Short mmCIF file of N, CA and C and ligand atoms in Angstrom, two decimals:
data_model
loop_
_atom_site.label_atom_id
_atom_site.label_comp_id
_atom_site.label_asym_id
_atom_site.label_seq_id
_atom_site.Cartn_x
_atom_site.Cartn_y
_atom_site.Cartn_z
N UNK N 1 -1.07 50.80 -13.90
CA UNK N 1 0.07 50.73 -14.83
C UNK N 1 -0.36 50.00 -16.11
N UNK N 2 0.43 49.95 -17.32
CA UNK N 2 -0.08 49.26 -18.78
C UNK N 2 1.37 48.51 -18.38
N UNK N 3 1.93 47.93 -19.20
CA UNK N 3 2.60 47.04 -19.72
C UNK N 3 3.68 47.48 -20.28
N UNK N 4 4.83 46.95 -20.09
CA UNK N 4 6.02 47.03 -20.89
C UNK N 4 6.06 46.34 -22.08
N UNK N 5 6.19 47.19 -23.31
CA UNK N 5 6.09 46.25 -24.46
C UNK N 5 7.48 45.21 -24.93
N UNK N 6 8.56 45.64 -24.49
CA UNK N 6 9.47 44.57 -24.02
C UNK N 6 9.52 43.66 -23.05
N UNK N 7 9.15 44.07 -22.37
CA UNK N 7 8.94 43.08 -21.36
C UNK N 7 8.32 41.89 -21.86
N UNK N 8 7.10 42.06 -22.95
CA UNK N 8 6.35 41.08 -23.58
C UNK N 8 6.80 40.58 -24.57
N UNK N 9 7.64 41.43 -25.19
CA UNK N 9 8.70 40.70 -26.26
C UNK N 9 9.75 39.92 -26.21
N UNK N 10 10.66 40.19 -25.19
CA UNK N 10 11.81 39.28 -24.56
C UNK N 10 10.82 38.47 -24.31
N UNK N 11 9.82 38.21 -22.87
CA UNK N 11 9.43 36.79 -22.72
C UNK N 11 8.69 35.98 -23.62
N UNK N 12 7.95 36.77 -25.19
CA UNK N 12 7.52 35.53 -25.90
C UNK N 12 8.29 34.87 -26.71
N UNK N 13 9.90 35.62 -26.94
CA UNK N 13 10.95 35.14 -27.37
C UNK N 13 11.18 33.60 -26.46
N UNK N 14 11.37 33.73 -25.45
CA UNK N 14 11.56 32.45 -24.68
C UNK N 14 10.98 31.20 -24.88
N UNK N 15 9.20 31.84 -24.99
CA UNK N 15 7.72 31.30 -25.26
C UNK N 15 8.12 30.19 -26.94
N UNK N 16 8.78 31.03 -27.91
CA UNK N 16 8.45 30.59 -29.22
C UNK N 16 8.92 29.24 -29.47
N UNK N 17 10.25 29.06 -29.30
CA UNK N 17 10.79 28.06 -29.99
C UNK N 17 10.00 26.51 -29.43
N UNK N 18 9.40 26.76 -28.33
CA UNK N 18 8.70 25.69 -27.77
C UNK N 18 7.23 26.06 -27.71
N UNK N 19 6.44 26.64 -28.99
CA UNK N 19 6.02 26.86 -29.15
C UNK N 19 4.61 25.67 -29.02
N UNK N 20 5.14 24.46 -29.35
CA UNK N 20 4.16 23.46 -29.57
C UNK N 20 3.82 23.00 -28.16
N UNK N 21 4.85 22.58 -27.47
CA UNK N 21 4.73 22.84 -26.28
C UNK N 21 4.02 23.42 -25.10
N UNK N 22 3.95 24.53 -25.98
CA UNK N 22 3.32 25.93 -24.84
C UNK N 22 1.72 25.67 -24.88
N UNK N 23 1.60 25.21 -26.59
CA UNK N 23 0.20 25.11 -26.76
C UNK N 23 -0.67 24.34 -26.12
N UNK N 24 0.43 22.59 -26.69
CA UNK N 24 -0.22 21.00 -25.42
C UNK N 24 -0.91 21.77 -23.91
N UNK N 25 0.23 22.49 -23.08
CA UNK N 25 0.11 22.84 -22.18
C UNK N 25 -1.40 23.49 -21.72
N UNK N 26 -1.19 24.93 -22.72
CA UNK N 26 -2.26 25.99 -22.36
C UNK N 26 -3.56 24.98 -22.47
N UNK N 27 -3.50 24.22 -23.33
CA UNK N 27 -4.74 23.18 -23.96
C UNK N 27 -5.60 22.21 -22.55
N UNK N 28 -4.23 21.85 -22.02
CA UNK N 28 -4.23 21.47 -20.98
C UNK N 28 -4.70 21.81 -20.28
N UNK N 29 -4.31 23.01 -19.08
CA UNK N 29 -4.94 23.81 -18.38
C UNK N 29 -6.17 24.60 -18.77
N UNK N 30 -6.64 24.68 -19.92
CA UNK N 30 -7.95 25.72 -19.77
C UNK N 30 -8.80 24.50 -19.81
N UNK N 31 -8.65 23.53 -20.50
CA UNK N 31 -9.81 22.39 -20.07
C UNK N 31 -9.70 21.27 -18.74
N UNK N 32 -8.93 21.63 -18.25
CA UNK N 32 -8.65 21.12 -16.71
C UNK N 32 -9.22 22.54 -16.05
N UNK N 33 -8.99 23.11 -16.23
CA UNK N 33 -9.07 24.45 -15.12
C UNK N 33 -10.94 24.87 -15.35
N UNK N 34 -11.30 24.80 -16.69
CA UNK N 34 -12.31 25.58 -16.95
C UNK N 34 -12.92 24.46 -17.83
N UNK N 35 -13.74 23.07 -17.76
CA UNK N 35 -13.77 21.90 -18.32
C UNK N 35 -15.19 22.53 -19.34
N UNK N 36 -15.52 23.68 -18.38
CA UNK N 36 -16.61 23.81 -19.68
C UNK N 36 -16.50 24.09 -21.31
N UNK N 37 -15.24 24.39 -21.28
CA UNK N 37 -14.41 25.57 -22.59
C UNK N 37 -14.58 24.10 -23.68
N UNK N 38 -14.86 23.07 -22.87
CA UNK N 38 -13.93 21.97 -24.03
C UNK N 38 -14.80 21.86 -25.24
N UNK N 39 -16.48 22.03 -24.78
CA UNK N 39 -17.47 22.03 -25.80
C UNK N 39 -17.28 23.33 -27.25
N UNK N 40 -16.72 23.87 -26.38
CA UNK N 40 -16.15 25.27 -27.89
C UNK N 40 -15.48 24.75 -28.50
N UNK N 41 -14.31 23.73 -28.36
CA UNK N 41 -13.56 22.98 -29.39
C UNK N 41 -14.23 21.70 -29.86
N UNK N 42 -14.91 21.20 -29.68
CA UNK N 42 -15.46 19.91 -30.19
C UNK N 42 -15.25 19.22 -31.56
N UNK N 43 -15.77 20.50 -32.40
CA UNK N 43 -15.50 20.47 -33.81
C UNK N 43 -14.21 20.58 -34.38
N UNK N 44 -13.24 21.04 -33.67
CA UNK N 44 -11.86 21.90 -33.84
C UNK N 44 -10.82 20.27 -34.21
N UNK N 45 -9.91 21.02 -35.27
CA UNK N 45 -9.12 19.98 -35.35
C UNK N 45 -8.05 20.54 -34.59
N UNK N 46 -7.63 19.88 -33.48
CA UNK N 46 -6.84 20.69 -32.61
C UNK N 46 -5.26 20.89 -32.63
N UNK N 47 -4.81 20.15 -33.93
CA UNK N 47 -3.67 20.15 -34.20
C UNK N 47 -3.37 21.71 -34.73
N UNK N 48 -4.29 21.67 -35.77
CA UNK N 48 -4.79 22.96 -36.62
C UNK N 48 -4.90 24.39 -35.49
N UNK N 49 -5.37 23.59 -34.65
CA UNK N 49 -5.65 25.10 -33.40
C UNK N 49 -4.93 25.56 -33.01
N UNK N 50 -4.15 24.42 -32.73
CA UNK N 50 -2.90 25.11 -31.74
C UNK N 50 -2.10 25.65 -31.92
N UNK N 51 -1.34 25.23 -33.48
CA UNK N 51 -0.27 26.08 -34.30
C UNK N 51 -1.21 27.49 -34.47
N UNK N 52 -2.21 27.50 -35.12
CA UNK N 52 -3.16 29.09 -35.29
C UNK N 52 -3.42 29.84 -34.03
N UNK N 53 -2.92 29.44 -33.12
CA UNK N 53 -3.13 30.25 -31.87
C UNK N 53 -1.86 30.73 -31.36
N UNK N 54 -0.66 29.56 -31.31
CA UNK N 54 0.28 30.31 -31.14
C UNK N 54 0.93 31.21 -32.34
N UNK N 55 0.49 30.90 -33.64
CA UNK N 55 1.02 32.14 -34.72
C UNK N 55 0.05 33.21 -34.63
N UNK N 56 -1.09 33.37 -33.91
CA UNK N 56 -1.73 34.46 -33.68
C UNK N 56 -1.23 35.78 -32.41
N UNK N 57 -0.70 34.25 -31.75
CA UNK N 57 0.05 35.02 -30.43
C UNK N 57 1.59 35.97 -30.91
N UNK N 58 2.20 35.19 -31.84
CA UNK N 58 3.31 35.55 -32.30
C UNK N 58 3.46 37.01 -32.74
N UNK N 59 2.11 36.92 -34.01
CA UNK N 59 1.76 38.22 -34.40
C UNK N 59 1.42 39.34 -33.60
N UNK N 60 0.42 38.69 -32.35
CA UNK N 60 0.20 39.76 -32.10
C UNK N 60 1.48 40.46 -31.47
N UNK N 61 2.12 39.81 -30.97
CA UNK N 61 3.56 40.36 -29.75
C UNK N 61 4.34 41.11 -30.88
N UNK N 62 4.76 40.52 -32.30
CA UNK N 62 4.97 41.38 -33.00
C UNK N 62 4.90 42.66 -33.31
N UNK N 63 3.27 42.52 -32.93
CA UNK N 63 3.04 44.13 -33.68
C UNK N 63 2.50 44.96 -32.32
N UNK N 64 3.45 44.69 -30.93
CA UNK N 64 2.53 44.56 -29.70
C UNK N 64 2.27 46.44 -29.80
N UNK N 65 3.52 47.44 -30.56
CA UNK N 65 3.88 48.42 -30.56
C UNK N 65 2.74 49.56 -31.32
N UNK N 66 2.32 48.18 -31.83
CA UNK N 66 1.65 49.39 -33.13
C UNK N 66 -0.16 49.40 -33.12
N UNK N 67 -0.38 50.23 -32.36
CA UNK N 67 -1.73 50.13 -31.52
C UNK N 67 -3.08 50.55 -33.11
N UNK N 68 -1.91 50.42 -34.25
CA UNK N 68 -3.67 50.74 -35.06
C UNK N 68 -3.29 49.32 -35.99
N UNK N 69 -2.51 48.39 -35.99
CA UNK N 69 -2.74 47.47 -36.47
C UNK N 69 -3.38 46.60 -35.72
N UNK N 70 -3.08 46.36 -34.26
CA UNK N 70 -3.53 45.68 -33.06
C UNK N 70 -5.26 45.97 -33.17
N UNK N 71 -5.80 47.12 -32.86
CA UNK N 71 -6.92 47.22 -33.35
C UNK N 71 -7.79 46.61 -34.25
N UNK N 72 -7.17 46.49 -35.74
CA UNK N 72 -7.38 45.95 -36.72
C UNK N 72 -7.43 44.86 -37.24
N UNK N 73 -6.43 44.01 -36.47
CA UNK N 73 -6.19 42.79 -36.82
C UNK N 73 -7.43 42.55 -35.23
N UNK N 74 -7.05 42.93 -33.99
CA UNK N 74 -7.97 41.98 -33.00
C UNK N 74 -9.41 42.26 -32.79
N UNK N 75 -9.74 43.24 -33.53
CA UNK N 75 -11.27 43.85 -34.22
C UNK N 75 -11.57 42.26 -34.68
N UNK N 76 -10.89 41.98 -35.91
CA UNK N 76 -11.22 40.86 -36.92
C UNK N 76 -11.42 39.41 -36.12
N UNK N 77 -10.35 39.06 -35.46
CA UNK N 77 -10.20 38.09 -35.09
C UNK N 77 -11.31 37.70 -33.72
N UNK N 78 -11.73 39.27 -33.11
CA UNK N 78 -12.86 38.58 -32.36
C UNK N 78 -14.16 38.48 -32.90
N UNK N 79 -14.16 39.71 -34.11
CA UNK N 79 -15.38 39.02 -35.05
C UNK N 79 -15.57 37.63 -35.30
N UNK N 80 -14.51 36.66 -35.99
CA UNK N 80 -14.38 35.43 -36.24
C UNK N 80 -14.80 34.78 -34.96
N UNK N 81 -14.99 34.80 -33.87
CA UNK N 81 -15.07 34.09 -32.60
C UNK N 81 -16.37 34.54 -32.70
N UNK N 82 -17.05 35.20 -33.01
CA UNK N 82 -18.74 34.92 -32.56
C UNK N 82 -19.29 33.57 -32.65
N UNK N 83 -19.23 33.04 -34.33
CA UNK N 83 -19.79 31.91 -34.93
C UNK N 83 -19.21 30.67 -34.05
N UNK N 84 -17.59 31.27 -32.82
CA UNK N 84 -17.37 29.63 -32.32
C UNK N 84 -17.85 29.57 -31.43
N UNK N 85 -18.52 30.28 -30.83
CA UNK N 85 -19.60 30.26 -29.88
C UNK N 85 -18.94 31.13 -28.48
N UNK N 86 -17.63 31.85 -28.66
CA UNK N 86 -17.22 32.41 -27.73
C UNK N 86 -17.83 33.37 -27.04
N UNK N 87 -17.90 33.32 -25.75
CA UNK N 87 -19.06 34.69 -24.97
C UNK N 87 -17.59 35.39 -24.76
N UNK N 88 -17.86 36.78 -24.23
CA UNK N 88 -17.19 38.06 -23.26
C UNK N 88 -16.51 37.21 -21.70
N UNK N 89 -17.49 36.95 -21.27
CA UNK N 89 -16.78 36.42 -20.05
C UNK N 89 -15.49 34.63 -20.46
N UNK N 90 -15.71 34.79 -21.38
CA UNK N 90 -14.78 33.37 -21.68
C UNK N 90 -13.19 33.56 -21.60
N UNK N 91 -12.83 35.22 -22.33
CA UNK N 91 -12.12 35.93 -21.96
C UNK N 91 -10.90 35.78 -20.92
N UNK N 92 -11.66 35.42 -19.36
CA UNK N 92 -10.99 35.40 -18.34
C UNK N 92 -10.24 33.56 -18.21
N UNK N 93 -11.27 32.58 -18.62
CA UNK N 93 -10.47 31.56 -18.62
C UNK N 93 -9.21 31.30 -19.74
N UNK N 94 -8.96 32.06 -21.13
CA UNK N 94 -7.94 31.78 -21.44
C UNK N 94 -7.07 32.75 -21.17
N UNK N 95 -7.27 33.89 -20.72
CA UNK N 95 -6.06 34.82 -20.24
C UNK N 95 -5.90 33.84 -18.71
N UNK N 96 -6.09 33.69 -17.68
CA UNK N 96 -6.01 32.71 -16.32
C UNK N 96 -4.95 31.84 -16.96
N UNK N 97 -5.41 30.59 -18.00
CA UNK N 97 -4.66 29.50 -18.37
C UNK N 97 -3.75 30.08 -19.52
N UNK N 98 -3.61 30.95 -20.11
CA UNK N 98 -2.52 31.37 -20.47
C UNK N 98 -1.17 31.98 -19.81
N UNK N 99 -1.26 32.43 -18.92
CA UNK N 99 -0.55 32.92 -18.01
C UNK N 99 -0.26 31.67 -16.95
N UNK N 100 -0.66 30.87 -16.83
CA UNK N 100 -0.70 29.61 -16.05
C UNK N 100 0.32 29.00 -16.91
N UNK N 101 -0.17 29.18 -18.02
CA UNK N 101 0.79 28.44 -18.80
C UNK N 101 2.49 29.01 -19.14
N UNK N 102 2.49 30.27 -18.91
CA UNK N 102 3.70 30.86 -18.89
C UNK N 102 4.37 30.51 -17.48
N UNK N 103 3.30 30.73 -16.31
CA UNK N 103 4.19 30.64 -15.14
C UNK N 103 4.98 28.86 -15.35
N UNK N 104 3.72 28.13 -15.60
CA UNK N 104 4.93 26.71 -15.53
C UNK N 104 6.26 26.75 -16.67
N UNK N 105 6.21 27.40 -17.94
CA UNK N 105 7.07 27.03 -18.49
C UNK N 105 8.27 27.86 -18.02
N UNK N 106 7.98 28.81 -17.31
CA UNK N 106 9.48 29.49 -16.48
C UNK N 106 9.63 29.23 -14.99
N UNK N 107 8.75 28.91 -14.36
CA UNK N 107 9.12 27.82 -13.16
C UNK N 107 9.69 29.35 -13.05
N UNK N 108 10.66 29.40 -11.85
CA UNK N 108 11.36 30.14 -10.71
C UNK N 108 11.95 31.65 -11.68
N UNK N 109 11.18 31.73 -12.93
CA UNK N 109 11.50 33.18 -13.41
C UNK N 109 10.50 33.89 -13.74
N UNK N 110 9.48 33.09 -13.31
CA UNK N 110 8.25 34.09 -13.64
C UNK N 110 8.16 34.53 -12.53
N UNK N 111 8.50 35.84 -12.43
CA UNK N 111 8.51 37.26 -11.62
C UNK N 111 7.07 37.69 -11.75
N UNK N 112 6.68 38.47 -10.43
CA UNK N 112 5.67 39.46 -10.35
C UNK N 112 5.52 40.40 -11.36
N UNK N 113 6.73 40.55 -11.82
CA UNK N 113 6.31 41.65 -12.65
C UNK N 113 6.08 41.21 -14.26
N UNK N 114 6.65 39.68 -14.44
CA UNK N 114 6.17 39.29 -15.89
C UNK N 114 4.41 38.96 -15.86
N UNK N 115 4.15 38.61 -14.47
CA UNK N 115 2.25 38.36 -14.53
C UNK N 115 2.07 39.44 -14.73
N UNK N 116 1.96 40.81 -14.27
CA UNK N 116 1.36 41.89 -14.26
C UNK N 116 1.66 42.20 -15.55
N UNK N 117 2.48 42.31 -15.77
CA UNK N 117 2.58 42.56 -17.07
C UNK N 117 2.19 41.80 -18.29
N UNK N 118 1.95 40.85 -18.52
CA UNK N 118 1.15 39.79 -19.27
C UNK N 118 -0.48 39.91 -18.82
N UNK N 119 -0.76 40.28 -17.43
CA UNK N 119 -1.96 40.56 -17.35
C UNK N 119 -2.40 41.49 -17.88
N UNK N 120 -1.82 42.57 -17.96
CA UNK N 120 -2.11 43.98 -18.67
C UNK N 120 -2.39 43.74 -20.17
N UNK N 121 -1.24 42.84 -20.97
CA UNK N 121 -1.39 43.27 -22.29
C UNK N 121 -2.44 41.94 -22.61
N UNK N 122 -2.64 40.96 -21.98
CA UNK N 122 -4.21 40.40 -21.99
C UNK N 122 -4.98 41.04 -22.28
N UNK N 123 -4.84 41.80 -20.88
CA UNK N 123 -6.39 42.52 -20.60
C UNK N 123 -6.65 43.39 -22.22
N UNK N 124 -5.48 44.20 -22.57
CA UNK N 124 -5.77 44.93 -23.41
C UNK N 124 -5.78 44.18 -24.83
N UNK N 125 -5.12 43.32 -25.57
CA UNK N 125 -5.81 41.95 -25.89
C UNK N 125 -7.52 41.90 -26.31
N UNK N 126 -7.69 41.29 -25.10
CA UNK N 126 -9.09 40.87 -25.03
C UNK N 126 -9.59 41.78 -25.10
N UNK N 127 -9.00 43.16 -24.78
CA UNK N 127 -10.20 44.26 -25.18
C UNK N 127 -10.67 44.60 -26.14
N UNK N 128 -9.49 44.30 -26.94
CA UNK N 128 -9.42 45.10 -28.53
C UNK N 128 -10.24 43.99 -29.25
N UNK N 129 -10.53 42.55 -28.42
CA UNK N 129 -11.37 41.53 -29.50
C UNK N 129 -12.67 41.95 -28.77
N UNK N 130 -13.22 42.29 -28.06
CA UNK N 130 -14.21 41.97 -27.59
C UNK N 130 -15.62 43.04 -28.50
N UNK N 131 -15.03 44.42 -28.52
CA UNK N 131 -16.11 44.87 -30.01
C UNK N 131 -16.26 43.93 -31.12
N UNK N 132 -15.05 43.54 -31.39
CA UNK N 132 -15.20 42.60 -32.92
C UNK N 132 -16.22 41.62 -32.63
N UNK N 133 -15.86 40.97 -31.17
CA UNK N 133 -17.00 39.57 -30.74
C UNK N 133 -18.24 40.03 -31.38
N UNK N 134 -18.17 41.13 -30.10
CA UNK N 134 -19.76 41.62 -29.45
C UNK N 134 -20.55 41.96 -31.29
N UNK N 135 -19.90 42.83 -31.88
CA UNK N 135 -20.35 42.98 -33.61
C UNK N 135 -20.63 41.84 -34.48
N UNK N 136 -19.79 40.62 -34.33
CA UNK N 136 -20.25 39.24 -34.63
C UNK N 136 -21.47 38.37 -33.99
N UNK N 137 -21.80 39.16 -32.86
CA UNK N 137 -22.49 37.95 -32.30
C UNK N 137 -24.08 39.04 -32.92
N UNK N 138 -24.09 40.13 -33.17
CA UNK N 138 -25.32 41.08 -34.10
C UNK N 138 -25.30 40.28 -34.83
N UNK N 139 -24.26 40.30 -35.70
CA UNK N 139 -24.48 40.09 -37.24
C UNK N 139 -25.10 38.12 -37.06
N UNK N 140 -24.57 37.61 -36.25
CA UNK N 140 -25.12 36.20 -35.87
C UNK N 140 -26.79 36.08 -35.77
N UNK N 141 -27.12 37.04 -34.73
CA UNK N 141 -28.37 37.17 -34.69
C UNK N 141 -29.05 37.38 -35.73
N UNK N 142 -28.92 38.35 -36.55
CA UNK N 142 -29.53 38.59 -37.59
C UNK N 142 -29.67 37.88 -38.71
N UNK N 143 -28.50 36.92 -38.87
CA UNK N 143 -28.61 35.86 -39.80
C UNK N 143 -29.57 34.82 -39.70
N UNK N 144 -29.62 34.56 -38.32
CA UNK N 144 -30.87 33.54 -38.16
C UNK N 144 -31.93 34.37 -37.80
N UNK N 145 -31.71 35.13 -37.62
CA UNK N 145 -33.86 35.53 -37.68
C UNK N 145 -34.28 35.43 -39.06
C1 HEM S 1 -5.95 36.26 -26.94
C2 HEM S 1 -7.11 35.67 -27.19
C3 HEM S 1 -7.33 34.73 -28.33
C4 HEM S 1 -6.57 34.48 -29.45
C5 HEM S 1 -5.24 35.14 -29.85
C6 HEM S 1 -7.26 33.46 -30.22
C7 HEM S 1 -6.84 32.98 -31.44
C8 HEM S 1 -7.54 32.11 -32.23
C9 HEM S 1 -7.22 31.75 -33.60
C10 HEM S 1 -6.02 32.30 -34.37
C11 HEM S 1 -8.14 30.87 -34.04
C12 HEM S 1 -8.17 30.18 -35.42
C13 HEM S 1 -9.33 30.63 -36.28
C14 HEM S 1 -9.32 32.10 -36.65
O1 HEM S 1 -8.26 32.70 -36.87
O2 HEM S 1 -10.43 32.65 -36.74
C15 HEM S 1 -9.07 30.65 -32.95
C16 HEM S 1 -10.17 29.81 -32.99
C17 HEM S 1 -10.97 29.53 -31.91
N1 HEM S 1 -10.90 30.13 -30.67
FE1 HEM S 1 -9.66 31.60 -30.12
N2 HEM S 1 -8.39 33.10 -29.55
C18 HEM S 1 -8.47 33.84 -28.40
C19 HEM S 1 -9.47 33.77 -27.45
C20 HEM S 1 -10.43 32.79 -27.40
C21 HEM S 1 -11.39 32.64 -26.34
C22 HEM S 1 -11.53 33.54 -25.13
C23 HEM S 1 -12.14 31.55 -26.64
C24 HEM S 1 -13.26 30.93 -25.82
C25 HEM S 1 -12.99 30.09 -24.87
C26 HEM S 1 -11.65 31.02 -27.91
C27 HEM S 1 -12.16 29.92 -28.57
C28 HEM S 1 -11.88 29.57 -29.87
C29 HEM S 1 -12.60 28.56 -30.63
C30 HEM S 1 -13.77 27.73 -30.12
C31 HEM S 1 -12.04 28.54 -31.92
C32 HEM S 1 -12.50 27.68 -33.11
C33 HEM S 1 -11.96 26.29 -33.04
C34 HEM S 1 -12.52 25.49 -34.21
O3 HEM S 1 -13.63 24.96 -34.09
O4 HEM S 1 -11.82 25.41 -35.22
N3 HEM S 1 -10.61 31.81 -28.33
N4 HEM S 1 -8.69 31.41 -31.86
#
């Protein structure tokens, strides 16, 4: 199955207004859950991160409908992730702690079918960044040789 694109819209409606919130949290769990991730932020001013991640999230749910902007915009944005040192498999620890992070903030309403469905439009998500990565991490190479 893919994903209900309402389904992802009603629940990041829920997600937004506690938006700052959501972030502390996710922040939380992927460096508790996955302590290696923390060296990718080191440099990061994390105040700065967290608002740019959840207005990235915003956007994307926005435009969850429109599969040639999604492309376009998450082409770019995983280009930008080469230089932070993000690999392909890193992927799985913030979709895990993102969704971790949804199940606590709805406690007894996160349904089976809001994971699966948040897993899906992850998955597809991370798919749509992962050419952009994989094309950044060339153009990386080539800069330093
Ligand atoms: C749905 C997936 C993701 C989204 C929406 C997302 C979003 C963002 C955004 C908006 C930024 C701010 C800079 C920019 O726009 O280029 C950023 C930076 C960053 N992201 Fe992601 N990201 C995702 C996945 C990942 C993954 C899988 C990793 C690796 C664990 C990661 C690690 C980082 C790091 C290290 C930075 C730079 C922090 C700094 O030094 O300033 N991101 N991300």
């Amino acid at each position: 199955m893919t994903f209900d694109p309402k389904i992802i819209e009603d629940s990041f409606a829920v997600a937004k207004p506690i938006a700052a919130d959501v972030a502390n949290k996710f922040y939380e769990i992927l460096w508790t859950d996955y302590p290696q991730s923390k060296a990718l932020f080191a440099n990061a001013n994390m105040a700065k991160q967290k608002v740019a991640l959840m207005n990235s999230l915003a956007l994307v749910v926005d435009h969850i409908r429109d599969a040639e902007w999604l492309t376009d915009y998450l082409y770019k944005l995983g280009e930008r992730h080469a230089p932070y040192g993000t690999q392909p498999e890193h992927f799985d620890w913030v979709g895990t702690s993102l969704l971790k992070t949804f199940a606590h903030f709805f406690g007894d309403d996160w349904t089976d079918e809001l994971q699966q469905n948040w897993l899906e439009a992850y998955q597809a998500i991370a798919g749509l960044m992962l050419p952009g990565l994989r094309d950044g991490q060339k153009d990386d190479v080539r800069e330093t040789a």
